[in-house]
PDB file of C-alpha atoms and ligand atoms in Angstrom:
ATOM      1  CA  MET A 123     187.180-234.946  68.120  1.00  0.00           C
ATOM      2  CA  THR A 124     186.660-231.384  68.775  1.00  0.00           C
ATOM      3  CA  PRO A 125     187.666-228.818  66.138  1.00  0.00           C
ATOM      4  CA  THR A 126     189.942-226.249  67.731  1.00  0.00           C
ATOM      5  CA  ASP A 127     189.237-222.234  67.586  1.00  0.00           C
ATOM      6  CA  GLU A 128     191.687-221.527  64.983  1.00  0.00           C
ATOM      7  CA  GLN A 129     189.900-224.604  62.421  1.00  0.00           C
ATOM      8  CA  ILE A 130     186.897-222.817  63.078  1.00  0.00           C
ATOM      9  CA  ASP A 131     187.688-219.692  62.152  1.00  0.00           C
ATOM     10  CA  ALA A 132     189.704-221.517  59.081  1.00  0.00           C
ATOM     11  CA  LEU A 133     186.652-223.352  58.227  1.00  0.00           C
ATOM     12  CA  VAL A 134     184.762-220.048  58.204  1.00  0.00           C
ATOM     13  CA  GLU A 135     186.641-218.213  55.817  1.00  0.00           C
ATOM     14  CA  ALA A 136     187.133-220.988  53.228  1.00  0.00           C
ATOM     15  CA  ALA A 137     183.111-220.739  53.310  1.00  0.00           C
ATOM     16  CA  ARG A 138     183.779-216.772  52.933  1.00  0.00           C
ATOM     17  CA  ALA A 139     186.020-217.700  49.616  1.00  0.00           C
ATOM     18  CA  ALA A 140     183.738-220.182  48.554  1.00  0.00           C
ATOM     19  CA  ALA A 141     180.704-218.027  48.381  1.00  0.00           C
ATOM     20  CA  GLY A 142     182.764-216.539  45.083  1.00  0.00           C
ATOM     21  CA  ALA A 143     181.530-219.236  43.147  1.00  0.00           C
ATOM     22  CA  ALA A 144     177.711-218.970  43.620  1.00  0.00           C
ATOM     23  CA  HIS A 145     175.801-219.130  40.676  1.00  0.00           C
ATOM     24  CA  CYS A 146     172.844-217.188  42.406  1.00  0.00           C
ATOM     25  CA  PRO A 147     171.631-214.703  39.327  1.00  0.00           C
ATOM     26  CA  TYR A 148     167.943-214.809  41.038  1.00  0.00           C
ATOM     27  CA  SER A 149     168.236-214.456  44.119  1.00  0.00           C
ATOM     28  CA  ARG A 150     171.743-212.201  44.126  1.00  0.00           C
ATOM     29  CA  PHE A 151     172.359-213.967  47.685  1.00  0.00           C
ATOM     30  CA  PRO A 152     176.028-215.940  47.383  1.00  0.00           C
ATOM     31  CA  VAL A 153     176.304-218.126  50.074  1.00  0.00           C
ATOM     32  CA  GLY A 154     179.437-220.373  50.715  1.00  0.00           C
ATOM     33  CA  ALA A 155     179.583-223.611  52.610  1.00  0.00           C
ATOM     34  CA  ALA A 156     182.696-225.548  54.006  1.00  0.00           C
ATOM     35  CA  LEU A 157     183.232-228.871  55.878  1.00  0.00           C
ATOM     36  CA  LEU A 158     185.750-230.090  57.937  1.00  0.00           C
ATOM     37  CA  ASP A 159     186.530-233.548  57.794  1.00  0.00           C
ATOM     38  CA  ILE A 160     188.216-236.229  60.345  1.00  0.00           C
ATOM     39  CA  ARG A 161     191.176-235.841  58.176  1.00  0.00           C
ATOM     40  CA  GLY A 162     191.549-232.197  57.765  1.00  0.00           C
ATOM     41  CA  ARG A 163     190.338-231.730  54.620  1.00  0.00           C
ATOM     42  CA  THR A 164     188.238-229.165  53.896  1.00  0.00           C
ATOM     43  CA  TRP A 165     184.992-229.357  51.339  1.00  0.00           C
ATOM     44  CA  THR A 166     183.444-226.014  50.183  1.00  0.00           C
ATOM     45  CA  GLY A 167     180.417-225.716  47.942  1.00  0.00           C
ATOM     46  CA  ALA A 168     178.373-222.393  46.925  1.00  0.00           C
ATOM     47  CA  ASN A 169     174.993-222.135  46.469  1.00  0.00           C
ATOM     48  CA  VAL A 170     173.763-222.941  42.555  1.00  0.00           C
ATOM     49  CA  GLU A 171     170.742-221.730  41.621  1.00  0.00           C
ATOM     50  CA  ASN A 172     168.337-222.448  38.644  1.00  0.00           C
ATOM     51  CA  ALA A 173     165.754-220.749  36.013  1.00  0.00           C
ATOM     52  CA  SER A 174     163.465-223.449  37.031  1.00  0.00           C
ATOM     53  CA  TYR A 175     163.480-222.335  40.596  1.00  0.00           C
ATOM     54  CA  PRO A 176     162.983-225.188  42.847  1.00  0.00           C
ATOM     55  CA  GLU A 177     166.253-227.000  41.199  1.00  0.00           C
ATOM     56  CA  GLY A 178     168.517-224.389  42.611  1.00  0.00           C
ATOM     57  CA  LEU A 179     170.908-225.898  45.540  1.00  0.00           C
ATOM     58  CA  CYS A 180     171.780-224.601  48.736  1.00  0.00           C
ATOM     59  CA  ALA A 181     175.633-223.951  49.484  1.00  0.00           C
ATOM     60  CA  GLU A 182     175.750-226.711  52.370  1.00  0.00           C
ATOM     61  CA  ARG A 183     174.263-229.328  50.148  1.00  0.00           C
ATOM     62  CA  VAL A 184     176.516-228.565  47.289  1.00  0.00           C
ATOM     63  CA  ALA A 185     179.723-228.561  49.492  1.00  0.00           C
ATOM     64  CA  LEU A 186     178.265-232.125  51.336  1.00  0.00           C
ATOM     65  CA  THR A 187     177.814-233.864  47.941  1.00  0.00           C
ATOM     66  CA  HIS A 188     180.794-232.833  46.848  1.00  0.00           C
ATOM     67  CA  ALA A 189     182.643-233.986  49.610  1.00  0.00           C
ATOM     68  CA  VAL A 190     181.010-237.695  49.348  1.00  0.00           C
ATOM     69  CA  THR A 191     181.441-237.939  45.659  1.00  0.00           C
ATOM     70  CA  HIS A 192     185.335-237.233  45.957  1.00  0.00           C
ATOM     71  CA  GLY A 193     185.793-239.671  48.956  1.00  0.00           C
ATOM     72  CA  ALA A 194     185.097-238.314  52.421  1.00  0.00           C
ATOM     73  CA  ALA A 195     183.389-240.738  54.604  1.00  0.00           C
ATOM     74  CA  LEU A 196     180.150-240.639  55.731  1.00  0.00           C
ATOM     75  CA  ASP A 197     179.825-239.081  59.248  1.00  0.00           C
ATOM     76  CA  SER A 198     183.611-238.342  59.720  1.00  0.00           C
ATOM     77  CA  PHE A 199     182.796-234.228  59.251  1.00  0.00           C
ATOM     78  CA  LEU A 200     183.657-232.348  62.150  1.00  0.00           C
ATOM     79  CA  ALA A 201     182.096-229.205  61.184  1.00  0.00           C
ATOM     80  CA  ILE A 202     180.363-226.812  58.855  1.00  0.00           C
ATOM     81  CA  ALA A 203     180.723-223.306  58.262  1.00  0.00           C
ATOM     82  CA  VAL A 204     178.519-221.545  56.364  1.00  0.00           C
ATOM     83  CA  TRP A 205     179.150-217.623  55.304  1.00  0.00           C
ATOM     84  CA  THR A 206     176.952-214.892  54.044  1.00  0.00           C
ATOM     85  CA  ASP A 207     177.490-211.563  53.383  1.00  0.00           C
ATOM     86  CA  THR A 208     175.160-210.279  55.598  1.00  0.00           C
ATOM     87  CA  PRO A 209     174.862-208.200  58.909  1.00  0.00           C
ATOM     88  CA  ARG A 210     173.588-211.429  60.654  1.00  0.00           C
ATOM     89  CA  PRO A 211     174.702-214.991  60.250  1.00  0.00           C
ATOM     90  CA  THR A 212     172.423-217.198  57.568  1.00  0.00           C
ATOM     91  CA  SER A 213     171.276-220.636  59.703  1.00  0.00           C
ATOM     92  CA  PRO A 214     170.612-223.011  57.422  1.00  0.00           C
ATOM     93  CA  CYS A 215     167.184-224.215  55.907  1.00  0.00           C
ATOM     94  CA  GLY A 216     165.847-227.276  56.897  1.00  0.00           C
ATOM     95  CA  ALA A 217     166.149-229.459  53.820  1.00  0.00           C
ATOM     96  CA  CYS A 218     170.233-228.857  54.437  1.00  0.00           C
ATOM     97  CA  ARG A 219     169.601-229.972  57.993  1.00  0.00           C
ATOM     98  CA  GLN A 220     167.815-233.590  57.001  1.00  0.00           C
ATOM     99  CA  VAL A 221     170.918-233.963  54.374  1.00  0.00           C
ATOM    100  CA  MET A 222     173.379-233.111  57.530  1.00  0.00           C
ATOM    101  CA  HIS A 223     171.358-235.206  59.901  1.00  0.00           C
ATOM    102  CA  GLU A 224     172.069-238.439  57.718  1.00  0.00           C
ATOM    103  CA  LEU A 225     175.653-237.492  56.186  1.00  0.00           C
ATOM    104  CA  ALA A 226     177.345-235.373  59.264  1.00  0.00           C
ATOM    105  CA  PRO A 227     175.100-236.025  62.381  1.00  0.00           C
ATOM    106  CA  SER A 228     178.279-235.123  64.716  1.00  0.00           C
ATOM    107  CA  ALA A 229     178.925-232.169  62.960  1.00  0.00           C
ATOM    108  CA  ARG A 230     179.492-228.404  64.622  1.00  0.00           C
ATOM    109  CA  VAL A 231     177.666-225.934  62.769  1.00  0.00           C
ATOM    110  CA  VAL A 232     178.993-222.276  62.635  1.00  0.00           C
ATOM    111  CA  SER A 233     177.504-219.905  60.273  1.00  0.00           C
ATOM    112  CA  GLY A 234     179.636-216.534  60.070  1.00  0.00           C
ATOM    113  CA  CYS A 235     178.852-213.058  58.148  1.00  0.00           C
ATOM    114  CA  ALA A 236     180.258-209.903  57.553  1.00  0.00           C
ATOM    115  CA  THR A 237     180.081-208.740  61.196  1.00  0.00           C
ATOM    116  CA  ASP A 238     181.359-210.575  64.109  1.00  0.00           C
ATOM    117  CA  GLU A 239     177.999-212.405  64.820  1.00  0.00           C
ATOM    118  CA  ARG A 240     178.167-215.923  64.544  1.00  0.00           C
ATOM    119  CA  ILE A 241     175.562-219.146  65.185  1.00  0.00           C
ATOM    120  CA  ASP A 242     177.486-221.566  66.694  1.00  0.00           C
ATOM    121  CA  ALA A 243     175.081-224.943  67.134  1.00  0.00           C
ATOM    122  CA  THR A 244     174.939-228.433  65.922  1.00  0.00           C
ATOM    123  CA  VAL A 245     173.253-230.630  63.490  1.00  0.00           C
ATOM    124  CA  ALA A 246     171.129-232.202  66.517  1.00  0.00           C
ATOM    125  CA  VAL A 247     170.844-229.016  67.873  1.00  0.00           C
ATOM    126  CA  LEU A 248     169.312-227.897  64.638  1.00  0.00           C
ATOM    127  CA  LEU A 249     167.028-230.626  64.006  1.00  0.00           C
ATOM    128  CA  PRO A 250     166.758-232.991  66.906  1.00  0.00           C
ATOM    129  CA  ALA A 251     163.967-235.266  65.309  1.00  0.00           C
ATOM    130  CA  GLY A 252     165.311-235.417  61.651  1.00  0.00           C
ATOM    131  CA  PHE A 253     163.903-238.272  59.572  1.00  0.00           C
ATOM    132  CA  ASP A 254     166.203-241.117  60.237  1.00  0.00           C
ATOM    133  CA  PRO A 255     167.233-243.971  57.188  1.00  0.00           C
ATOM    134  CA  SER A 256     167.433-246.677  60.204  1.00  0.00           C
ATOM    135  CA  LEU A 257     163.252-246.475  59.675  1.00  0.00           C
ATOM    136  CA  LEU A 258     163.300-247.550  56.220  1.00  0.00           C
ATOM    137  CA  PRO A 259     162.757-251.381  55.332  1.00  0.00           C
ATOM    138  CA  PRO A 260     165.819-253.296  54.079  1.00  0.00           C
ATOM    139  CA  ALA A 261     166.930-252.250  50.672  1.00  0.00           C
ATOM    140  CA  PRO A 262     166.182-255.263  47.874  1.00  0.00           C
ATOM    141  CA  THR A 263     168.960-257.213  47.162  1.00  0.00           C
ATOM    142  CA  ASP A 264     169.568-259.228  43.520  1.00  0.00           C
ATOM    143  CA  GLY A 265     167.983-262.320  44.657  1.00  0.00           C
ATOM    144  CA  ASP A 266     164.304-260.518  45.213  1.00  0.00           C
ATOM    145  CA  ALA A 267     162.388-260.828  42.787  1.00  0.00           C
TER     146      ALA A 267
HETATM  147  N1  THU B 629     170.762-220.775  50.498  1.00  0.00           N
HETATM  148  C1  THU B 629     171.984-221.541  50.930  1.00  0.00           C
HETATM  149  O1  THU B 629     172.801-221.570  50.226  1.00  0.00           O
HETATM  150  N2  THU B 629     172.226-221.960  51.925  1.00  0.00           N
HETATM  151  C2  THU B 629     171.086-221.375  53.134  1.00  0.00           C
HETATM  152  O2  THU B 629     171.167-221.799  54.214  1.00  0.00           O
HETATM  153  C3  THU B 629     169.812-220.442  52.575  1.00  0.00           C
HETATM  154  C4  THU B 629     169.905-220.260  51.405  1.00  0.00           C
HETATM  155  C5  THU B 629     170.474-220.230  49.253  1.00  0.00           C
HETATM  156  C6  THU B 629     169.507-221.011  48.503  1.00  0.00           C
HETATM  157  C7  THU B 629     169.338-219.713  47.501  1.00  0.00           C
HETATM  158  O3  THU B 629     170.192-219.863  46.176  1.00  0.00           O
HETATM  159  C8  THU B 629     169.545-218.541  48.027  1.00  0.00           C
HETATM  160  O4  THU B 629     170.111-218.600  48.907  1.00  0.00           O
HETATM  161  C9  THU B 629     168.234-217.746  48.434  1.00  0.00           C
HETATM  162  O5  THU B 629     167.685-218.414  49.582  1.00  0.00           O
END
């Protein structure tokens, strides 16, 4: 299912609004993200930083974990929008691309910003050779010692 141009524009706008909830006192770089699922629902998130800097989370991963922990099905995401109040759009970091690879592998990824410039890609284009969970050994069951 392909999102319409109107849906993508609305998703970028949802990401813009979501950036308002960012907790980013260290970088002062608010980022918003919004996911569109196959049921037409929108799930948002913003970056949440911590004084222990590496514990901070990007907006994309906050939105993805928000969606998954509130009932969105894995691989139900049609699109992901990212928004920053910058002259050029922000492309997701490598860690977020890997999480998208597992949770939203078929999604279109659109980054918007304060100008008309956009990055319009897919998870597969952004991370063509991500680590795939199918390579892991089977998880142990209760019967295993
Ligand atoms: N950040 C995101 O939330 N998403 C991105 O795609 C790039 C970076 C956040 C992480 C950190 O809170 C701040 O932006 C500066 O790197």
